[in-house]
Structures are given as C-alpha cells and as structure tokens.
Amino acid sequence: MEPHLMIPSTFCWTKMGVESGEGLDLIVRRKEWERQLGDGLFFWGIGQSLGDNAREAAASIDGEMQVLFSPMFSKPKDIDVRPEEIFVWNSWVDGRGNVMPLPKHVLITSRADLPSGRRKSSHYALVCRSDQRLGGGTEIEVTAAHLRNFSSDKPLGASQVTAVVKNANFALSGNAARKYAVSFIATMEAPYAVQLSDPSLLTPQDLERISEVSARGGIKDWSALVSRLRGQSQPALNVPVTLDLFDFEPGLSVAV
C-alpha cells in the first residue's frame, strides 16, 4: 500500500466497476500488464466525454494532473454484467479531427450497445502514466460531497462517474460521511482525455480468451492476445471526423 498522500486540490476522479462482463479485479490486472508493456503508459476507458476539462485543469495547476481511481459502491447494471456484444476500440481522434491508431499495447473494450439499444458510436479514454503497480491500494479516501466540477463549480451530479473536480474540503451537498477508497493513482499526460473511434466487434471466442488470459495467464500471453485482437482491425487512419467532445452517456464509467 502506498503511504498516506494528500488529495490534490484539482484532479480527475473516476469510479470503477464491472464492465463488459468483466470483474474489476481482472480489469485492473490486465491494465497493470498494459502499464508494464507501455513503460508506464496505459489508457483507461470511460463512457462519457470530459471535453477540454482535463487539459484546462492541467494548465491551471502547478505540477502534474492526477487521476484517482475508486471502486464503485453501487451494484453493477445487468447490461454491464451480461452485455450482448463487446467492442474493442482501435483509434483515437486528435484535436484536429484526425483518426490516429491507439498504441499497440493498449486494449480498450466496451459494450457495443447503449441502454436504449442503439449502437455505440463513440467512447472515451483517459491517457494515464504511472511508475507504480496498479491496484496496490492507498490510504486516501475521497468524499464526494466535498467535490465540485472544475468547469462549472457545481457539485457532482448523481450520474457523473468520471469528472475533473476541485476539492472544497467541506461538504457542498450530499452525505459527507460517505467516503470512497482510492485503489490507485496515476498522472495524466497530453492529450489527457480522448475520443475513441474505429470499434470492432469481439467474437465469443475472443471474449473467452480475454477472460482466460486475464484470470490465469501472464503478461506475455496478454501481449500476444492484444496484438492479435488489435491486428484484426484495419482502422481508417488520418480521416477527419467530427469531434464529439460533449457527448454524454449517463452512468457509464469504466470500460477498459
């Protein structure tokens, strides 16, 4: 467990849980492999856009922009526990609307359909770096009632699972006694948060292999599997797309 650390005055906070039919322990395990394979770099999928908030917050503070990861309290939704189909995302969109391939060691998945039944057309990710093992635990606790949104200065909404926040150190609203443990911390690096594109459907056999390797495999097995899954898609690179910076899908946080 990391030693006691202070909660930053401005940071990104995301709550983690079951996603794409995969338990949080296995998600964190394979994200740790991704971190190792990327020399500290990993992407953490989220279901809602942060717009320019992360970049603007990073520019407003001294030092590095941090992201704190906390397990959810709420029970996972059935659509997250047993999704019908799963996407793997292959590219990200830069600030000019150009589609760029994700790093080869990165694997980001999400369910393929929205709660409404419509096909997902976009997904998002935090760009993270850490020299510490993910999931080792910290002594930090986050009090959601103390937080307010970086851009609006308003308390967090009930459906905000990932947000760029300022810590007020006193209750603005809600239950000040409810505290969230912080499982691990990373720094964010430019471009901080990105819109994803070029999804491909995973087959049932792909999903079985992801579960098998996550549960019983090792980092070499995972690296080979990521290469195969990412190699199945040929994204259309450098094709301008419309930036979807403020699209919002309530209640979505993880996907990884």
mmCIF file of C-alpha atoms in Angstrom:
data_model
loop_
_atom_site.group_PDB
_atom_site.id
_atom_site.type_symbol
_atom_site.label_atom_id
_atom_site.label_comp_id
_atom_site.label_asym_id
_atom_site.label_seq_id
_atom_site.Cartn_x
_atom_site.Cartn_y
_atom_site.Cartn_z
ATOM 1 C CA MET A 1 0.000 0.000 0.000
ATOM 2 C CA GLU A 2 1.225 3.460 -0.862
ATOM 3 C CA PRO A 3 1.955 5.828 2.036
ATOM 4 C CA HIS A 4 -0.566 8.457 3.052
ATOM 5 C CA LEU A 5 -0.943 11.148 0.406
ATOM 6 C CA MET A 6 -2.928 14.357 0.297
ATOM 7 C CA ILE A 7 -5.901 14.655 -2.041
ATOM 8 C CA PRO A 8 -4.963 17.136 -4.792
ATOM 9 C CA SER A 9 -6.833 20.432 -4.925
ATOM 10 C CA THR A 10 -7.701 19.725 -8.591
ATOM 11 C CA PHE A 11 -7.779 16.245 -10.103
ATOM 12 C CA CYS A 12 -9.690 13.755 -12.221
ATOM 13 C CA TRP A 13 -11.768 11.206 -10.323
ATOM 14 C CA THR A 14 -13.194 8.038 -11.824
ATOM 15 C CA LYS A 15 -15.208 5.271 -10.215
ATOM 16 C CA MET A 16 -14.547 1.705 -11.367
ATOM 17 C CA GLY A 17 -16.750 -1.354 -11.549
ATOM 18 C CA VAL A 18 -17.815 -4.336 -13.619
ATOM 19 C CA GLU A 19 -17.667 -3.531 -17.316
ATOM 20 C CA SER A 20 -18.179 -5.532 -20.496
ATOM 21 C CA GLY A 21 -18.967 -8.592 -18.407
ATOM 22 C CA GLU A 22 -15.573 -8.456 -16.699
ATOM 23 C CA GLY A 23 -14.906 -8.191 -12.955
ATOM 24 C CA LEU A 24 -12.933 -5.239 -11.612
ATOM 25 C CA ASP A 25 -10.093 -7.394 -10.280
ATOM 26 C CA LEU A 26 -9.371 -8.786 -13.748
ATOM 27 C CA ILE A 27 -9.736 -5.365 -15.369
ATOM 28 C CA VAL A 28 -7.122 -3.917 -13.035
ATOM 29 C CA ARG A 29 -4.862 -6.929 -13.580
ATOM 30 C CA ARG A 30 -4.755 -6.503 -17.344
ATOM 31 C CA LYS A 31 -4.421 -2.732 -17.056
ATOM 32 C CA GLU A 32 -1.350 -3.356 -14.919
ATOM 33 C CA TRP A 33 0.043 -5.528 -17.716
ATOM 34 C CA GLU A 34 -0.755 -2.736 -20.154
ATOM 35 C CA ARG A 35 1.110 -0.275 -17.931
ATOM 36 C CA GLN A 36 4.165 -2.530 -17.874
ATOM 37 C CA LEU A 37 4.086 -3.120 -21.626
ATOM 38 C CA GLY A 38 3.779 0.618 -22.240
ATOM 39 C CA ASP A 39 6.661 1.607 -19.963
ATOM 40 C CA GLY A 40 4.155 3.218 -17.597
ATOM 41 C CA LEU A 41 1.575 4.341 -20.187
ATOM 42 C CA PHE A 42 -1.968 2.982 -20.103
ATOM 43 C CA PHE A 43 -5.399 4.128 -21.316
ATOM 44 C CA TRP A 44 -8.469 3.868 -19.101
ATOM 45 C CA GLY A 45 -11.772 3.747 -20.969
ATOM 46 C CA ILE A 46 -14.700 5.871 -19.792
ATOM 47 C CA GLY A 47 -18.233 6.187 -21.097
ATOM 48 C CA GLN A 48 -18.555 9.952 -21.016
ATOM 49 C CA SER A 49 -16.583 12.813 -22.501
ATOM 50 C CA LEU A 50 -14.605 15.237 -20.346
ATOM 51 C CA GLY A 51 -14.477 17.796 -23.128
ATOM 52 C CA ASP A 52 -11.493 20.108 -22.619
ATOM 53 C CA ASN A 53 -11.769 19.995 -18.824
ATOM 54 C CA ALA A 54 -8.749 17.765 -18.204
ATOM 55 C CA ARG A 55 -6.473 19.792 -20.461
ATOM 56 C CA GLU A 56 -7.644 23.096 -18.999
ATOM 57 C CA ALA A 57 -7.311 21.818 -15.437
ATOM 58 C CA ALA A 58 -3.779 20.578 -16.137
ATOM 59 C CA ALA A 59 -2.841 24.027 -17.458
ATOM 60 C CA SER A 60 -4.254 25.713 -14.349
ATOM 61 C CA ILE A 61 -2.187 23.853 -11.742
ATOM 62 C CA ASP A 62 1.448 23.576 -10.771
ATOM 63 C CA GLY A 63 2.773 20.063 -11.124
ATOM 64 C CA GLU A 64 1.178 17.044 -12.752
ATOM 65 C CA MET A 65 -2.506 16.381 -13.275
ATOM 66 C CA GLN A 66 -3.520 13.317 -11.275
ATOM 67 C CA VAL A 67 -6.340 10.829 -11.687
ATOM 68 C CA LEU A 68 -7.706 8.911 -8.685
ATOM 69 C CA PHE A 69 -9.406 5.526 -9.184
ATOM 70 C CA SER A 70 -12.095 4.401 -6.720
ATOM 71 C CA PRO A 71 -14.268 1.265 -6.685
ATOM 72 C CA MET A 72 -17.978 1.922 -7.077
ATOM 73 C CA PHE A 73 -20.428 1.428 -4.227
ATOM 74 C CA SER A 74 -23.417 0.737 -6.440
ATOM 75 C CA LYS A 75 -24.364 -2.679 -7.770
ATOM 76 C CA PRO A 76 -23.403 -3.107 -11.452
ATOM 77 C CA LYS A 77 -26.148 -2.890 -14.022
ATOM 78 C CA ASP A 78 -27.218 -6.054 -15.764
ATOM 79 C CA ILE A 79 -26.223 -4.588 -19.140
ATOM 80 C CA ASP A 80 -22.639 -4.254 -17.833
ATOM 81 C CA VAL A 81 -22.575 -7.710 -16.224
ATOM 82 C CA ARG A 82 -24.063 -9.523 -19.226
ATOM 83 C CA PRO A 83 -23.707 -7.358 -22.345
ATOM 84 C CA GLU A 84 -24.842 -8.931 -25.585
ATOM 85 C CA GLU A 85 -21.845 -7.755 -27.626
ATOM 86 C CA ILE A 86 -18.477 -6.140 -26.915
ATOM 87 C CA PHE A 87 -16.424 -3.653 -28.916
ATOM 88 C CA VAL A 88 -12.669 -3.216 -28.956
ATOM 89 C CA TRP A 89 -11.675 0.355 -29.868
ATOM 90 C CA ASN A 90 -8.712 0.791 -32.207
ATOM 91 C CA SER A 91 -8.156 4.516 -32.728
ATOM 92 C CA TRP A 92 -8.420 7.926 -31.111
ATOM 93 C CA VAL A 93 -9.317 11.350 -32.513
ATOM 94 C CA ASP A 94 -6.838 14.210 -32.210
ATOM 95 C CA GLY A 95 -7.699 17.882 -31.738
ATOM 96 C CA ARG A 96 -7.990 18.439 -35.491
ATOM 97 C CA GLY A 97 -10.351 15.538 -36.018
ATOM 98 C CA ASN A 98 -7.745 13.175 -37.428
ATOM 99 C CA VAL A 99 -8.101 9.497 -36.558
ATOM 100 C CA MET A 100 -4.898 8.055 -35.108
ATOM 101 C CA PRO A 101 -4.142 4.447 -34.067
ATOM 102 C CA LEU A 102 -4.038 3.698 -30.372
ATOM 103 C CA PRO A 103 -0.664 2.475 -29.066
ATOM 104 C CA LYS A 104 -0.186 -1.176 -29.993
ATOM 105 C CA HIS A 105 -0.100 -2.375 -26.367
ATOM 106 C CA VAL A 106 -3.457 -0.749 -25.488
ATOM 107 C CA LEU A 107 -6.748 -2.676 -25.378
ATOM 108 C CA ILE A 108 -9.942 -0.761 -24.608
ATOM 109 C CA THR A 109 -13.272 -2.560 -24.619
ATOM 110 C CA SER A 110 -16.864 -1.512 -24.020
ATOM 111 C CA ARG A 111 -20.295 -2.908 -24.541
ATOM 112 C CA ALA A 112 -21.414 -2.355 -28.103
ATOM 113 C CA ASP A 113 -24.900 -1.018 -27.362
ATOM 114 C CA LEU A 114 -26.320 1.884 -25.368
ATOM 115 C CA PRO A 115 -29.035 1.239 -22.761
ATOM 116 C CA SER A 116 -31.509 2.477 -25.393
ATOM 117 C CA GLY A 117 -30.442 -0.357 -27.693
ATOM 118 C CA ARG A 118 -28.694 1.939 -30.152
ATOM 119 C CA ARG A 119 -25.191 1.045 -31.297
ATOM 120 C CA LYS A 120 -22.413 2.977 -29.581
ATOM 121 C CA SER A 121 -20.798 5.411 -31.994
ATOM 122 C CA SER A 122 -18.166 6.798 -29.633
ATOM 123 C CA HIS A 123 -16.286 6.049 -26.456
ATOM 124 C CA TYR A 124 -13.583 7.881 -24.488
ATOM 125 C CA ALA A 125 -10.383 7.246 -22.556
ATOM 126 C CA LEU A 126 -8.076 8.827 -20.014
ATOM 127 C CA VAL A 127 -4.401 8.910 -21.002
ATOM 128 C CA CYS A 128 -2.522 7.798 -17.898
ATOM 129 C CA ARG A 129 1.013 7.091 -16.733
ATOM 130 C CA SER A 130 2.317 5.508 -13.543
ATOM 131 C CA ASP A 131 5.571 4.044 -12.291
ATOM 132 C CA GLN A 132 3.684 2.220 -9.522
ATOM 133 C CA ARG A 133 1.756 -1.051 -9.689
ATOM 134 C CA LEU A 134 -1.965 -0.522 -10.225
ATOM 135 C CA GLY A 135 -4.329 -1.751 -7.547
ATOM 136 C CA GLY A 136 -1.839 -1.717 -4.693
ATOM 137 C CA GLY A 137 -4.113 0.413 -2.539
ATOM 138 C CA THR A 138 -3.648 3.811 -0.899
ATOM 139 C CA GLU A 139 -4.646 5.405 2.387
ATOM 140 C CA ILE A 140 -6.556 8.147 0.566
ATOM 141 C CA GLU A 141 -10.330 8.451 0.762
ATOM 142 C CA VAL A 142 -12.451 10.740 -1.416
ATOM 143 C CA THR A 143 -15.530 12.435 -0.002
ATOM 144 C CA ALA A 144 -17.778 13.089 -2.983
ATOM 145 C CA ALA A 145 -19.734 15.728 -1.073
ATOM 146 C CA HIS A 146 -16.550 17.826 -0.885
ATOM 147 C CA LEU A 147 -16.059 17.909 -4.646
ATOM 148 C CA ARG A 148 -17.270 20.345 -7.266
ATOM 149 C CA ASN A 149 -16.923 20.303 -11.026
ATOM 150 C CA PHE A 150 -13.837 22.083 -12.313
ATOM 151 C CA SER A 151 -15.617 23.944 -15.110
ATOM 152 C CA SER A 152 -18.959 24.843 -13.508
ATOM 153 C CA ASP A 153 -18.029 24.981 -9.802
ATOM 154 C CA LYS A 154 -21.209 22.980 -9.115
ATOM 155 C CA PRO A 155 -21.485 19.794 -7.005
ATOM 156 C CA LEU A 156 -21.129 16.479 -8.828
ATOM 157 C CA GLY A 157 -24.275 15.112 -10.391
ATOM 158 C CA ALA A 158 -25.548 11.665 -9.483
ATOM 159 C CA SER A 159 -24.729 10.310 -12.953
ATOM 160 C CA GLN A 160 -21.168 11.673 -13.045
ATOM 161 C CA VAL A 161 -18.873 8.700 -12.722
ATOM 162 C CA THR A 162 -15.790 10.351 -14.181
ATOM 163 C CA ALA A 163 -15.164 14.067 -13.707
ATOM 164 C CA VAL A 164 -12.485 16.719 -13.388
ATOM 165 C CA VAL A 165 -13.032 18.180 -9.943
ATOM 166 C CA LYS A 166 -11.883 20.659 -7.334
ATOM 167 C CA ASN A 167 -11.690 19.594 -3.710
ATOM 168 C CA ALA A 168 -13.502 22.021 -1.387
ATOM 169 C CA ASN A 169 -12.547 20.240 1.872
ATOM 170 C CA PHE A 170 -16.060 20.806 3.176
ATOM 171 C CA ALA A 171 -19.456 19.414 2.242
ATOM 172 C CA LEU A 172 -21.217 21.218 -0.586
ATOM 173 C CA SER A 173 -24.104 18.780 -0.755
ATOM 174 C CA GLY A 174 -24.891 15.132 -0.159
ATOM 175 C CA ASN A 175 -23.613 12.756 2.502
ATOM 176 C CA ALA A 176 -20.279 13.965 3.882
ATOM 177 C CA ALA A 177 -19.865 10.695 5.788
ATOM 178 C CA ARG A 178 -19.733 8.633 2.600
ATOM 179 C CA LYS A 179 -16.118 8.128 1.586
ATOM 180 C CA TYR A 180 -14.655 6.267 -1.373
ATOM 181 C CA ALA A 181 -11.390 4.374 -1.083
ATOM 182 C CA VAL A 182 -8.736 5.158 -3.688
ATOM 183 C CA SER A 183 -7.261 1.971 -5.134
ATOM 184 C CA PHE A 184 -4.520 3.650 -7.130
ATOM 185 C CA ILE A 185 -3.375 6.967 -8.557
ATOM 186 C CA ALA A 186 -1.829 7.874 -11.900
ATOM 187 C CA THR A 187 -0.791 11.036 -13.664
ATOM 188 C CA MET A 188 -2.499 12.213 -16.821
ATOM 189 C CA GLU A 189 -0.470 13.252 -19.809
ATOM 190 C CA ALA A 190 -1.293 15.078 -23.021
ATOM 191 C CA PRO A 191 -3.747 14.789 -24.667
ATOM 192 C CA TYR A 192 -5.201 13.837 -21.224
ATOM 193 C CA ALA A 193 -8.609 12.548 -22.396
ATOM 194 C CA VAL A 194 -9.512 11.411 -25.892
ATOM 195 C CA GLN A 195 -12.457 10.391 -28.023
ATOM 196 C CA LEU A 196 -12.125 6.860 -29.408
ATOM 197 C CA SER A 197 -13.161 5.543 -32.799
ATOM 198 C CA ASP A 198 -12.913 2.529 -35.123
ATOM 199 C CA PRO A 199 -14.628 -0.084 -32.965
ATOM 200 C CA SER A 200 -14.566 -3.764 -33.905
ATOM 201 C CA LEU A 201 -16.843 -6.467 -32.542
ATOM 202 C CA LEU A 202 -15.193 -9.166 -30.495
ATOM 203 C CA THR A 203 -16.273 -12.750 -31.108
ATOM 204 C CA PRO A 204 -17.400 -15.049 -28.286
ATOM 205 C CA GLN A 205 -14.090 -16.870 -28.707
ATOM 206 C CA ASP A 206 -12.204 -13.577 -28.294
ATOM 207 C CA LEU A 207 -14.081 -12.839 -25.080
ATOM 208 C CA GLU A 208 -13.388 -16.306 -23.712
ATOM 209 C CA ARG A 209 -9.691 -15.862 -24.430
ATOM 210 C CA ILE A 210 -9.630 -12.431 -22.729
ATOM 211 C CA SER A 211 -11.226 -13.942 -19.618
ATOM 212 C CA GLU A 212 -8.904 -16.940 -19.657
ATOM 213 C CA VAL A 213 -5.700 -14.939 -20.028
ATOM 214 C CA SER A 214 -6.784 -12.279 -17.528
ATOM 215 C CA ALA A 215 -7.560 -14.921 -14.919
ATOM 216 C CA ARG A 216 -4.808 -17.486 -15.456
ATOM 217 C CA GLY A 217 -2.287 -16.114 -17.931
ATOM 218 C CA GLY A 218 0.726 -13.855 -17.721
ATOM 219 C CA ILE A 219 1.977 -10.671 -19.308
ATOM 220 C CA LYS A 220 3.489 -12.455 -22.339
ATOM 221 C CA ASP A 221 0.178 -14.203 -23.016
ATOM 222 C CA TRP A 222 -1.629 -10.882 -22.693
ATOM 223 C CA SER A 223 0.754 -9.069 -25.040
ATOM 224 C CA ALA A 224 0.264 -11.742 -27.719
ATOM 225 C CA LEU A 225 -3.522 -11.611 -27.322
ATOM 226 C CA VAL A 226 -3.651 -7.809 -27.577
ATOM 227 C CA SER A 227 -1.546 -7.939 -30.743
ATOM 228 C CA ARG A 228 -3.942 -10.454 -32.271
ATOM 229 C CA LEU A 229 -7.125 -8.622 -31.283
ATOM 230 C CA ARG A 230 -5.844 -5.246 -32.417
ATOM 231 C CA GLY A 231 -4.480 -6.771 -35.604
ATOM 232 C CA GLN A 232 -7.946 -7.953 -36.626
ATOM 233 C CA SER A 233 -8.956 -4.375 -37.409
ATOM 234 C CA GLN A 234 -7.592 -2.066 -40.064
ATOM 235 C CA PRO A 235 -8.636 1.423 -38.893
ATOM 236 C CA ALA A 236 -9.035 4.181 -41.461
ATOM 237 C CA LEU A 237 -6.192 6.438 -40.342
ATOM 238 C CA ASN A 238 -5.970 10.200 -40.695
ATOM 239 C CA VAL A 239 -9.579 10.512 -41.808
ATOM 240 C CA PRO A 240 -11.124 13.710 -40.355
ATOM 241 C CA VAL A 241 -14.159 13.082 -38.172
ATOM 242 C CA THR A 242 -16.475 15.328 -36.224
ATOM 243 C CA LEU A 243 -15.230 15.794 -32.663
ATOM 244 C CA ASP A 244 -17.821 14.665 -30.143
ATOM 245 C CA LEU A 245 -16.358 16.395 -27.098
ATOM 246 C CA PHE A 246 -19.504 16.806 -25.069
ATOM 247 C CA ASP A 247 -21.453 13.646 -25.803
ATOM 248 C CA PHE A 248 -22.756 12.141 -22.580
ATOM 249 C CA GLU A 249 -23.920 8.675 -21.723
ATOM 250 C CA PRO A 250 -25.334 8.692 -18.176
ATOM 251 C CA GLY A 251 -23.936 6.279 -15.662
ATOM 252 C CA LEU A 252 -21.047 4.945 -17.729
ATOM 253 C CA SER A 253 -17.602 4.999 -16.270
ATOM 254 C CA VAL A 254 -15.304 2.185 -16.994
ATOM 255 C CA ALA A 255 -14.601 0.171 -19.978
ATOM 256 C CA VAL A 256 -11.176 -0.693 -20.310
#
